Amino acid sequence: MSRGSVLLTDEDRALLLKISTLLEELIETLEILEDENTMKAVKEAEGDVKAGRVRSYNEFIKELKKSGQIQPQSYKKL
């Protein structure tokens, strides 16, 4: 092996891939935190949850179906 060569094991490659993924997630999180509109929406949503203004996924889908905004087969029931 030449003096400037670096040998990576499969374990090293897996670790580097994991680090890369974590860094991408961190960058995405920072971008979200910097976006004023997104953070305002998050705070409003947290307020809705605290005030009990929430509904289940299935209830939400029923409302959309009833209003004609989605077709009956266009969602999965949980």
CSV table of N, CA and C in Angstrom, one decimal:
chain,number,residue,atom,x,y,z
A,1,MET,N,0.9,-1.2,0.0
A,1,MET,CA,0.0,0.0,0.0
A,1,MET,C,0.9,1.2,0.0
A,2,SER,N,0.6,2.2,-0.8
A,2,SER,CA,1.4,3.4,-0.9
A,2,SER,C,1.2,4.3,0.4
A,3,ARG,N,2.1,5.2,0.6
A,3,ARG,CA,2.1,6.0,1.8
A,3,ARG,C,0.9,6.8,2.0
A,4,GLY,N,0.3,7.3,0.9
A,4,GLY,CA,-0.9,8.2,1.0
A,4,GLY,C,-2.2,7.5,1.0
A,5,SER,N,-2.2,6.2,0.9
A,5,SER,CA,-3.5,5.4,0.8
A,5,SER,C,-4.1,5.3,2.1
A,6,VAL,N,-5.5,5.2,2.0
A,6,VAL,CA,-6.3,5.0,3.2
A,6,VAL,C,-7.2,3.8,3.0
A,7,LEU,N,-7.2,2.9,3.9
A,7,LEU,CA,-8.0,1.7,3.7
A,7,LEU,C,-9.2,1.8,4.6
A,8,LEU,N,-10.4,1.7,4.0
A,8,LEU,CA,-11.7,1.7,4.8
A,8,LEU,C,-12.3,0.3,4.8
A,9,THR,N,-12.7,-0.1,6.0
A,9,THR,CA,-13.3,-1.4,6.1
A,9,THR,C,-14.8,-1.2,5.8
A,10,ASP,N,-15.5,-2.3,5.7
A,10,ASP,CA,-17.0,-2.2,5.5
A,10,ASP,C,-17.6,-1.5,6.7
A,11,GLU,N,-17.1,-1.7,7.9
A,11,GLU,CA,-17.6,-1.1,9.1
A,11,GLU,C,-17.4,0.4,9.0
A,12,ASP,N,-16.2,0.8,8.5
A,12,ASP,CA,-15.9,2.3,8.4
A,12,ASP,C,-16.9,2.9,7.4
A,13,ARG,N,-17.2,2.2,6.3
A,13,ARG,CA,-18.1,2.8,5.3
A,13,ARG,C,-19.5,2.9,5.8
A,14,ALA,N,-19.9,1.9,6.6
A,14,ALA,CA,-21.3,2.0,7.2
A,14,ALA,C,-21.4,3.1,8.2
A,15,LEU,N,-20.3,3.3,9.0
A,15,LEU,CA,-20.3,4.4,9.9
A,15,LEU,C,-20.3,5.8,9.2
A,16,LEU,N,-19.5,5.9,8.1
A,16,LEU,CA,-19.5,7.1,7.4
A,16,LEU,C,-20.9,7.4,6.7
A,17,LEU,N,-21.6,6.4,6.3
A,17,LEU,CA,-22.9,6.6,5.7
A,17,LEU,C,-23.9,7.0,6.8
A,18,LYS,N,-23.8,6.4,8.0
A,18,LYS,CA,-24.6,6.8,9.1
A,18,LYS,C,-24.4,8.3,9.5
A,19,ILE,N,-23.1,8.7,9.6
A,19,ILE,CA,-22.7,10.0,9.9
A,19,ILE,C,-23.3,11.0,8.8
A,20,SER,N,-23.1,10.6,7.6
A,20,SER,CA,-23.6,11.5,6.5
A,20,SER,C,-25.1,11.7,6.6
A,21,THR,N,-25.9,10.6,6.9
A,21,THR,CA,-27.3,10.7,7.1
A,21,THR,C,-27.7,11.6,8.3
A,22,LEU,N,-27.0,11.4,9.4
A,22,LEU,CA,-27.2,12.3,10.5
A,22,LEU,C,-26.9,13.7,10.3
A,23,LEU,N,-25.9,14.0,9.5
A,23,LEU,CA,-25.5,15.4,9.2
A,23,LEU,C,-26.6,16.0,8.3
A,24,GLU,N,-27.1,15.2,7.3
A,24,GLU,CA,-28.2,15.7,6.5
A,24,GLU,C,-29.5,16.0,7.3
A,25,GLU,N,-29.8,15.2,8.3
A,25,GLU,CA,-30.9,15.4,9.1
A,25,GLU,C,-30.7,16.7,10.0
A,26,LEU,N,-29.5,16.9,10.5
A,26,LEU,CA,-29.2,18.1,11.3
A,26,LEU,C,-29.3,19.3,10.4
A,27,ILE,N,-28.8,19.3,9.2
A,27,ILE,CA,-29.0,20.5,8.3
A,27,ILE,C,-30.4,20.8,8.1
A,28,GLU,N,-31.2,19.7,7.8
A,28,GLU,CA,-32.7,19.9,7.6
A,28,GLU,C,-33.3,20.5,8.8
A,29,THR,N,-33.0,20.0,10.0
A,29,THR,CA,-33.5,20.6,11.2
A,29,THR,C,-33.2,22.0,11.4
A,30,LEU,N,-31.9,22.4,11.1
A,30,LEU,CA,-31.5,23.8,11.2
A,30,LEU,C,-32.3,24.7,10.2
A,31,GLU,N,-32.5,24.2,9.0
A,31,GLU,CA,-33.2,24.9,8.0
A,31,GLU,C,-34.7,25.2,8.5
A,32,ILE,N,-35.3,24.2,9.1
A,32,ILE,CA,-36.6,24.3,9.6
A,32,ILE,C,-36.6,25.3,10.7
A,33,LEU,N,-35.7,25.3,11.6
A,33,LEU,CA,-35.6,26.2,12.7
A,33,LEU,C,-35.4,27.6,12.3
A,34,GLU,N,-34.8,27.8,11.1
A,34,GLU,CA,-34.5,29.2,10.6
A,34,GLU,C,-35.7,29.7,9.9
A,35,ASP,N,-36.7,28.9,9.5
A,35,ASP,CA,-37.8,29.3,8.7
A,35,ASP,C,-38.9,29.8,9.6
A,36,GLU,N,-39.1,31.1,9.6
A,36,GLU,CA,-40.1,31.8,10.5
A,36,GLU,C,-41.5,31.2,10.3
A,37,ASN,N,-41.9,31.1,9.0
A,37,ASN,CA,-43.3,30.6,8.8
A,37,ASN,C,-43.5,29.2,9.3
A,38,THR,N,-42.5,28.3,9.1
A,38,THR,CA,-42.6,27.0,9.6
A,38,THR,C,-42.7,26.9,11.1
A,39,MET,N,-41.8,27.7,11.7
A,39,MET,CA,-41.8,27.7,13.2
A,39,MET,C,-43.1,28.3,13.8
A,40,LYS,N,-43.6,29.3,13.1
A,40,LYS,CA,-44.9,29.8,13.5
A,40,LYS,C,-46.0,28.8,13.5
A,41,ALA,N,-46.0,28.0,12.4
A,41,ALA,CA,-47.0,26.9,12.2
A,41,ALA,C,-46.8,25.8,13.3
A,42,VAL,N,-45.6,25.5,13.6
A,42,VAL,CA,-45.3,24.5,14.6
A,42,VAL,C,-45.8,25.0,16.0
A,43,LYS,N,-45.6,26.3,16.3
A,43,LYS,CA,-46.1,26.8,17.6
A,43,LYS,C,-47.6,26.8,17.6
A,44,GLU,N,-48.2,27.2,16.5
A,44,GLU,CA,-49.7,27.1,16.5
A,44,GLU,C,-50.2,25.7,16.6
A,45,ALA,N,-49.6,24.7,16.0
A,45,ALA,CA,-50.0,23.3,16.1
A,45,ALA,C,-49.8,22.9,17.6
A,46,GLU,N,-48.7,23.3,18.2
A,46,GLU,CA,-48.5,22.9,19.6
A,46,GLU,C,-49.6,23.5,20.5
A,47,GLY,N,-50.1,24.7,20.2
A,47,GLY,CA,-51.2,25.3,20.9
A,47,GLY,C,-52.5,24.5,20.7
A,48,ASP,N,-52.7,24.1,19.5
A,48,ASP,CA,-53.9,23.3,19.2
A,48,ASP,C,-53.9,22.0,20.0
A,49,VAL,N,-52.8,21.4,20.0
A,49,VAL,CA,-52.7,20.1,20.8
A,49,VAL,C,-52.9,20.4,22.3
A,50,LYS,N,-52.3,21.4,22.8
A,50,LYS,CA,-52.5,21.7,24.3
A,50,LYS,C,-54.0,22.1,24.5
A,51,ALA,N,-54.7,22.7,23.6
A,51,ALA,CA,-56.1,23.1,23.8
A,51,ALA,C,-57.0,22.0,23.4
A,52,GLY,N,-56.5,20.8,22.9
A,52,GLY,CA,-57.4,19.7,22.6
A,52,GLY,C,-58.0,19.8,21.2
A,53,ARG,N,-57.6,20.7,20.4
A,53,ARG,CA,-58.1,20.9,19.1
A,53,ARG,C,-57.4,19.9,18.1
A,54,VAL,N,-57.6,18.6,18.4
A,54,VAL,CA,-57.0,17.6,17.5
A,54,VAL,C,-58.1,16.5,17.2
A,55,ARG,N,-57.8,15.7,16.2
A,55,ARG,CA,-58.6,14.6,15.8
A,55,ARG,C,-57.8,13.5,15.3
A,56,SER,N,-58.3,12.3,15.3
A,56,SER,CA,-57.5,11.1,14.8
A,56,SER,C,-57.4,11.2,13.3
A,57,TYR,N,-56.5,10.4,12.8
A,57,TYR,CA,-56.3,10.3,11.4
A,57,TYR,C,-57.5,9.8,10.7
A,58,ASN,N,-58.2,8.8,11.3
A,58,ASN,CA,-59.4,8.3,10.7
A,58,ASN,C,-60.5,9.3,10.7
A,59,GLU,N,-60.7,10.1,11.7
A,59,GLU,CA,-61.7,11.1,11.7
A,59,GLU,C,-61.4,12.2,10.7
A,60,PHE,N,-60.1,12.5,10.5
A,60,PHE,CA,-59.7,13.5,9.5
A,60,PHE,C,-60.0,13.0,8.1
A,61,ILE,N,-59.7,11.7,7.8
A,61,ILE,CA,-60.0,11.1,6.5
A,61,ILE,C,-61.5,11.1,6.3
A,62,LYS,N,-62.3,10.8,7.3
A,62,LYS,CA,-63.8,10.8,7.1
A,62,LYS,C,-64.3,12.2,6.7
A,63,GLU,N,-63.7,13.2,7.4
A,63,GLU,CA,-64.1,14.6,7.0
A,63,GLU,C,-63.8,15.0,5.6
A,64,LEU,N,-62.6,14.6,5.2
A,64,LEU,CA,-62.2,14.9,3.8
A,64,LEU,C,-63.1,14.1,2.8
A,65,LYS,N,-63.4,12.9,3.1
A,65,LYS,CA,-64.2,12.0,2.3
A,65,LYS,C,-65.6,12.7,2.2
A,66,LYS,N,-66.2,13.1,3.3
A,66,LYS,CA,-67.5,13.7,3.4
A,66,LYS,C,-67.6,15.0,2.6
A,67,SER,N,-66.5,15.7,2.6
A,67,SER,CA,-66.5,17.0,1.9
A,67,SER,C,-66.2,16.8,0.4
A,68,GLY,N,-65.8,15.6,0.0
A,68,GLY,CA,-65.5,15.3,-1.4
A,68,GLY,C,-64.1,15.7,-1.8
A,69,GLN,N,-63.3,16.0,-0.8
A,69,GLN,CA,-61.9,16.4,-1.1
A,69,GLN,C,-61.0,15.2,-1.5
A,70,ILE,N,-61.4,14.0,-1.1
A,70,ILE,CA,-60.7,12.8,-1.4
A,70,ILE,C,-61.7,11.7,-1.8
A,71,GLN,N,-61.2,10.7,-2.6
A,71,GLN,CA,-62.1,9.6,-3.0
A,71,GLN,C,-62.0,8.5,-2.0
A,72,PRO,N,-63.0,7.7,-1.8
A,72,PRO,CA,-63.0,6.7,-0.8
A,72,PRO,C,-61.8,5.7,-0.8
A,73,GLN,N,-61.2,5.4,-2.0
A,73,GLN,CA,-60.1,4.5,-2.0
A,73,GLN,C,-58.7,5.2,-2.0
A,74,SER,N,-58.7,6.5,-1.8
A,74,SER,CA,-57.4,7.2,-1.9
A,74,SER,C,-56.6,7.3,-0.6
A,75,TYR,N,-57.0,6.5,0.4
A,75,TYR,CA,-56.3,6.5,1.7
A,75,TYR,C,-56.3,5.2,2.3
A,76,LYS,N,-55.4,5.0,3.2
A,76,LYS,CA,-55.4,3.7,4.0
A,76,LYS,C,-55.9,4.0,5.4
A,77,LYS,N,-56.8,3.1,5.8
A,77,LYS,CA,-57.4,3.3,7.2
A,77,LYS,C,-56.4,2.7,8.2
A,78,LEU,N,-56.2,3.4,9.2
A,78,LEU,CA,-55.3,2.9,10.3
A,78,LEU,C,-56.0,2.1,11.3
